[in-house]
Coordinates of C-alpha atoms in Angstrom, one line a residue:
Chain P
L1 CA -12.7 13.1 5.9
A2 CA -9.8 15.1 7.3
K3 CA -8.5 17.8 4.9
T4 CA -4.8 17.9 4.4
T5 CA -2.6 20.9 3.5
Q6 CA 1.0 20.6 2.3
P7 CA 3.3 22.8 0.3
I8 CA 2.9 22.7 -3.4
S9 CA 6.6 22.4 -4.0
M10 CA 10.0 22.1 -2.4
D11 CA 13.6 22.3 -3.7
S12 CA 16.6 20.6 -2.2
Y13 CA 20.1 19.4 -3.0
E14 CA 21.6 16.0 -2.9
G15 CA 22.7 14.9 0.5
Q16 CA 20.4 17.2 2.4
E17 CA 17.6 16.2 4.8
V18 CA 14.2 17.1 3.5
N19 CA 11.2 17.7 5.8
I20 CA 7.7 18.0 4.3
T21 CA 5.0 19.1 6.7
C22 CA 1.4 18.3 6.3
S23 CA -1.4 19.9 8.4
H24 CA -4.6 18.0 9.2
N25 CA -6.4 20.1 11.8
N26 CA -9.6 18.1 11.8
I27 CA -8.0 14.6 12.1
A28 CA -10.3 12.1 13.8
T29 CA -9.5 9.8 16.6
N30 CA -9.4 6.7 14.3
D31 CA -7.4 8.3 11.5
Y32 CA -3.9 7.2 10.5
I33 CA -1.5 9.3 8.6
T34 CA 0.0 7.8 5.5
W35 CA 2.5 9.1 3.0
Y36 CA 2.9 8.0 -0.6
Q37 CA 5.4 8.9 -3.3
Q38 CA 4.7 9.1 -7.0
F39 CA 7.2 9.4 -9.9
P40 CA 6.1 10.7 -13.3
S41 CA 4.0 8.1 -15.2
Q42 CA 4.1 5.6 -12.3
G43 CA 1.6 4.5 -9.7
P44 CA 1.9 5.9 -6.2
R45 CA 4.1 4.0 -3.8
F46 CA 3.5 3.6 0.0
I47 CA 6.3 5.2 2.0
I48 CA 5.2 5.2 5.7
Q49 CA 2.3 5.3 8.0
G50 CA 1.8 6.3 11.6
Y51 CA -0.7 7.2 14.3
K52 CA 1.3 9.1 16.8
T53 CA 4.9 10.0 17.9
K54 CA 7.6 8.8 15.6
V55 CA 7.8 6.0 13.0
T56 CA 10.9 5.1 11.1
N57 CA 11.6 2.7 8.3
E58 CA 14.4 2.1 5.8
V59 CA 13.2 5.0 3.6
A60 CA 11.9 7.8 5.9
S61 CA 10.8 8.9 9.3
L62 CA 7.4 10.3 10.2
F63 CA 7.0 12.7 13.1
I64 CA 3.6 13.2 14.6
P65 CA 3.1 15.6 17.5
A66 CA 0.9 14.8 20.5
D67 CA -2.1 16.8 19.1
R68 CA -1.8 15.0 15.7
K69 CA -2.9 18.1 13.9
S70 CA 0.2 17.9 11.7
S71 CA 2.8 15.5 10.6
T72 CA 6.3 15.7 9.1
L73 CA 7.8 13.3 6.6
S74 CA 11.6 13.3 6.9
L75 CA 13.8 12.0 4.1
P76 CA 17.4 11.7 5.1
R77 CA 20.1 12.6 2.6
V78 CA 18.0 12.9 -0.5
S79 CA 19.4 12.0 -3.9
L80 CA 18.3 12.9 -7.4
S81 CA 16.1 9.8 -7.5
D82 CA 14.0 11.2 -4.7
T83 CA 12.5 13.8 -7.0
A84 CA 8.9 13.0 -7.0
V85 CA 5.5 14.1 -5.7
Y86 CA 4.8 13.3 -2.0
Y87 CA 1.3 12.9 -0.8
C88 CA 0.0 13.1 2.8
L89 CA -3.2 11.1 3.3
V90 CA -5.3 10.9 6.4
G91 CA -7.9 8.1 6.9
D92 CA -9.3 5.7 9.3
I93 CA -8.7 2.1 9.8
I94 CA -12.0 0.3 9.1
G95 CA -13.0 -3.2 10.1
L96 CA -11.6 -6.2 8.4
T97 CA -14.9 -6.7 6.7
G98 CA -16.2 -4.1 4.3
G99 CA -13.2 -3.8 2.0
G100 CA -13.4 -0.2 1.2
N101 CA -10.7 2.1 2.6
K102 CA -10.3 4.1 -0.6
L103 CA -7.3 6.5 -0.7
T104 CA -8.1 10.2 -1.2
F105 CA -5.1 12.0 -2.8
G106 CA -4.6 15.7 -2.7
T107 CA -2.3 17.6 -5.0
G108 CA 0.8 16.6 -3.0
T109 CA 4.2 18.3 -2.7
Q110 CA 6.5 18.2 -5.7
L111 CA 10.0 17.7 -4.4
K112 CA 12.8 18.6 -6.7
V113 CA 16.3 17.5 -5.8
E114 CA 19.3 19.0 -7.6
L115 CA 23.0 18.4 -7.6
Chain E
E1 CA 9.2 -8.7 -4.4
P2 CA 5.6 -9.3 -5.5
E3 CA 4.0 -6.6 -7.6
V4 CA 0.8 -5.6 -9.3
T5 CA 1.0 -5.8 -13.0
Q6 CA -1.2 -4.1 -15.6
T7 CA -1.8 -4.6 -19.3
P8 CA -1.7 -3.0 -21.7
S9 CA 0.7 -0.2 -20.8
H10 CA -0.9 2.0 -23.4
Q11 CA -4.3 1.7 -25.1
V12 CA -5.5 3.9 -27.9
T13 CA -9.1 3.7 -28.8
Q14 CA -11.8 5.6 -30.7
M15 CA -14.6 7.4 -28.9
G16 CA -17.5 5.1 -28.3
Q17 CA -15.5 1.9 -28.3
E18 CA -15.3 -0.5 -25.4
V19 CA -12.0 -1.0 -23.6
I20 CA -10.9 -3.5 -21.0
L21 CA -8.0 -2.8 -18.8
R22 CA -6.4 -5.7 -17.1
C23 CA -4.7 -6.1 -13.8
V24 CA -3.1 -8.9 -11.9
P25 CA -3.0 -8.0 -8.2
I26 CA -0.6 -9.5 -5.7
S27 CA -1.5 -13.1 -5.2
N28 CA -2.6 -13.2 -1.6
H29 CA -4.3 -9.8 -1.6
L30 CA -8.0 -9.6 -1.0
Y31 CA -8.9 -6.0 -1.7
F32 CA -8.7 -4.4 -5.1
Y33 CA -9.0 -0.9 -6.4
W34 CA -9.0 1.2 -9.6
Y35 CA -7.9 4.8 -9.6
R36 CA -7.3 7.2 -12.5
Q37 CA -5.2 10.2 -13.0
I38 CA -5.9 12.7 -15.8
L39 CA -2.7 14.3 -17.0
G40 CA -1.5 16.9 -14.5
Q41 CA -4.3 16.2 -12.0
K42 CA -4.9 14.3 -8.8
V43 CA -5.1 10.6 -8.5
E44 CA -8.9 9.9 -8.2
F45 CA -10.5 6.8 -6.7
L46 CA -12.9 4.9 -9.0
V47 CA -13.9 1.7 -7.2
S48 CA -13.0 -0.8 -4.6
F49 CA -13.8 -4.5 -4.8
Y50 CA -13.8 -7.2 -2.1
N51 CA -15.3 -10.6 -1.8
N52 CA -16.4 -10.6 -5.5
E53 CA -18.4 -7.4 -5.2
I54 CA -18.0 -3.7 -5.3
S55 CA -17.4 -2.2 -1.8
E56 CA -17.5 1.4 -2.8
K57 CA -17.5 3.5 -6.0
S58 CA -17.1 7.1 -6.7
E59 CA -19.3 9.4 -8.8
I60 CA -16.9 9.0 -11.7
F61 CA -17.8 5.2 -11.8
D62 CA -21.0 5.5 -13.6
D63 CA -22.9 2.9 -15.7
Q64 CA -20.3 3.0 -18.4
F65 CA -17.8 1.4 -16.0
S66 CA -17.7 -2.1 -14.6
V67 CA -15.3 -4.3 -12.8
E68 CA -14.8 -8.0 -12.7
R69 CA -12.6 -10.7 -11.3
P70 CA -13.1 -13.4 -13.9
D71 CA -10.7 -15.9 -12.3
G72 CA -8.5 -16.1 -9.3
S73 CA -5.8 -13.8 -10.6
N74 CA -7.2 -11.1 -12.9
F75 CA -9.1 -8.0 -12.1
T76 CA -10.5 -6.0 -15.0
L77 CA -12.0 -2.5 -15.6
K78 CA -14.3 -2.2 -18.5
I79 CA -15.4 1.1 -20.0
R80 CA -18.4 0.3 -22.2
S81 CA -18.4 3.4 -24.5
T82 CA -15.4 5.5 -24.1
K83 CA -15.5 9.3 -24.1
L84 CA -12.8 11.8 -24.8
E85 CA -12.7 12.7 -21.1
D86 CA -11.9 9.1 -20.2
S87 CA -8.4 9.7 -21.4
A88 CA -6.2 9.2 -18.4
M89 CA -3.7 6.9 -16.6
Y90 CA -5.6 4.1 -14.9
F91 CA -4.0 2.5 -11.9
C92 CA -5.0 -0.8 -10.3
A93 CA -4.1 -1.4 -6.7
S94 CA -4.4 -4.1 -4.2
R95 CA -3.9 -4.7 -0.5
G96 CA -3.7 -7.5 2.0
K97 CA -5.9 -8.1 5.0
D98 CA -3.2 -7.2 7.6
R99 CA -4.8 -4.6 9.8
S100 CA -1.4 -3.0 10.5
S101 CA -1.0 -2.0 6.9
Y102 CA -4.5 -1.0 6.2
N103 CA -3.6 2.1 4.2
E104 CA -0.8 0.4 2.3
Q105 CA -2.1 -0.2 -1.2
F106 CA 0.2 -1.6 -3.8
F107 CA -0.2 0.2 -7.1
G108 CA 0.5 -1.2 -10.6
P109 CA 2.4 0.8 -13.2
G110 CA -0.8 2.0 -14.9
T111 CA -2.4 1.8 -18.3
R112 CA -2.4 5.0 -20.3
L113 CA -5.7 5.3 -22.1
T114 CA -6.0 7.7 -25.0
V115 CA -9.5 8.2 -26.5
L116 CA -9.5 9.8 -29.9

């Protein structure tokens, strides 16, 4: 299981772009990179997933360099409501049978957005 | 938008009592999970369930824990004899079979279990 390292906390202001970088030096060939968001007293929520290069959805962008040893979650123009813990997870895609694919969460990055 | 629901939102119980936490996964999902989060700590995997059987379980998921899908919609976690250290937020999650969203699990709002 690839170990991930991300900053414990980050501070930002409303309207700014926030980039959270995660390092995963021993990522395996079959591993995907997934980011989750968690608000206090709520369940984690899937944000974005990627394998290489860049992925963008309505919420965020995910940048993955060619060596895949790190990834950066980019949140454009954050607001107060983006204050949450952001988790970087690395794991493989298993076959359709089997049904496992547990998620292994680290301590995440506490993002605090202020006015 | 479909969502995972959990009941109750908060359960208070005495040590040694049995509790059942209930979850209704998203209707067309096939894979089900329980996680827990002790206050201030990481989200921890407990168990995964597919095709009416446990696929994987963690060391936390000992003989005091069991899961069941009693009908086509509910997914339950039973703790047979609760301990103080079982106090935590318990999250149910589910996912579909679409290979492109394999790590996209949908989490419920959680049940806060307090063991006195």
